[in-house]
CSV table of C-alpha atoms in Angstrom, one decimal:
chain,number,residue,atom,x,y,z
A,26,UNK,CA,-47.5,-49.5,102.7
A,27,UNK,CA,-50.2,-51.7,103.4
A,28,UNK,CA,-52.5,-52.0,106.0
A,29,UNK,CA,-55.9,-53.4,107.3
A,30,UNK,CA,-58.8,-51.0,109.2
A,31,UNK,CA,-61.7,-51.8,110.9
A,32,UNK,CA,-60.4,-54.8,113.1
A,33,UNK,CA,-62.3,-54.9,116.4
A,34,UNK,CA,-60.3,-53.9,119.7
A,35,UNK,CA,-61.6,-57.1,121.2
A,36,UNK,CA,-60.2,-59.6,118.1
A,37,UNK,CA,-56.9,-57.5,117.4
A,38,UNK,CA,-56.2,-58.2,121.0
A,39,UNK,CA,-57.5,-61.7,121.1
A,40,UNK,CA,-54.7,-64.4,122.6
A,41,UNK,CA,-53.9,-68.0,121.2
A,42,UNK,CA,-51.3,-69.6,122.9
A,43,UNK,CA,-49.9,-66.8,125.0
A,44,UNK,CA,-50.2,-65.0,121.4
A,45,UNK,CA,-51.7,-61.7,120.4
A,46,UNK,CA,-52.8,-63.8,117.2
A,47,UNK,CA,-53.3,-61.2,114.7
A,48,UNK,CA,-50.4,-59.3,115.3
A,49,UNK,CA,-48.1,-62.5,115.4
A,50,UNK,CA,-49.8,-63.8,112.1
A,51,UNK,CA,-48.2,-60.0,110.4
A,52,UNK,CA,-44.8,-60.0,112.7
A,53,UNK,CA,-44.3,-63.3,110.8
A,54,UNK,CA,-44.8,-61.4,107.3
A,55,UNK,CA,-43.2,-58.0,108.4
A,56,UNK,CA,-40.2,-56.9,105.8
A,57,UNK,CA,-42.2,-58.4,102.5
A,58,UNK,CA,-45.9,-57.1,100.6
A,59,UNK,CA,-48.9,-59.6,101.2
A,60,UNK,CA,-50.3,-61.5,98.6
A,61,UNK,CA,-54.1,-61.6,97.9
A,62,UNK,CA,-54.0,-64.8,98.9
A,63,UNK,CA,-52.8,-64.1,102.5
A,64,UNK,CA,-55.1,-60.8,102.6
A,65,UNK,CA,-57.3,-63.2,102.2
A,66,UNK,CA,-56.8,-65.4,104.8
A,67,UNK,CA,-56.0,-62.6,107.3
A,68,UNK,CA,-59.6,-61.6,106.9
A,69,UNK,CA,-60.9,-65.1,107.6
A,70,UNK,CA,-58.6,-65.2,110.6
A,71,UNK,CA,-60.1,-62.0,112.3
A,72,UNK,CA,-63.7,-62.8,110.8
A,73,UNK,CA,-63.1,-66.5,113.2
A,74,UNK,CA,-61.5,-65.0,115.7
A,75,UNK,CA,-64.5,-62.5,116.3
A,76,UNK,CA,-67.1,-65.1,115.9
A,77,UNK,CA,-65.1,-67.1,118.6
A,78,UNK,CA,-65.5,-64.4,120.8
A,79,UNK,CA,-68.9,-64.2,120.7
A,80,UNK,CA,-69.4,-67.7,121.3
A,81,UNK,CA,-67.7,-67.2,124.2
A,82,UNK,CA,-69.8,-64.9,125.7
A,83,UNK,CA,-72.3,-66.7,124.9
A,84,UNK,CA,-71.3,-70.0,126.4
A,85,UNK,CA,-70.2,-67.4,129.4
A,86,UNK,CA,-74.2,-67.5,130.3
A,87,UNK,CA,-74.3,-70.4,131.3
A,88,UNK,CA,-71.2,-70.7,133.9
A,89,UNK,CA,-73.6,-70.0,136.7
A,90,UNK,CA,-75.8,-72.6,136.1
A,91,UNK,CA,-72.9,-74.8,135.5
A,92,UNK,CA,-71.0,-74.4,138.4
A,93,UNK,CA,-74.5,-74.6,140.5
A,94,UNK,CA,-75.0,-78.3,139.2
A,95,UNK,CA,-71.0,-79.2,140.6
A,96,UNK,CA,-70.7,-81.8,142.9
A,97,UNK,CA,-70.6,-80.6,146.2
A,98,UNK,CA,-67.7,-81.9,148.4
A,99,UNK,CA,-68.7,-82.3,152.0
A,100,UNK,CA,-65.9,-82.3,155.0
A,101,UNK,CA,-66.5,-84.9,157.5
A,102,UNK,CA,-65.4,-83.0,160.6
């Protein structure tokens, strides 16, 4: 009977491990009620998880420039 709303498509599907992580974290709890303790830190969880995605795009910025400063490997031929 209980449930959570308003989880972004983008952190309900965000993977750890090879993990959907949010949907693990409940498959792990499935069968019993949640205590407000774990409501809790299920919140926290999807409030890092979406922060960490948008870290990651911004950090995804700066790939270009990143992969322009690469060595460059030169074939002697």
């Amino acid at each position: 009977d209980q449930y959570f709303e308003g989880i972004e498509e983008d952190v309900w599907g965000y993977m750890v491990g090879g993990y959907q992580a949010l949907e693990k974290w409940l498959k792990e709890r499935k069968g019993r009620p949640l205590s407000l303790d774990e409501i809790r830190l299920y919140c926290r969880i999807a409030a890092s998880l979406k922060k960490t995605i948008e870290l990651q795009k911004e950090l995804e910025k700066f790939y270009p420039r990143i992969e322009g400063d690469l060595i460059e490997f030169k074939l002697d031929g």
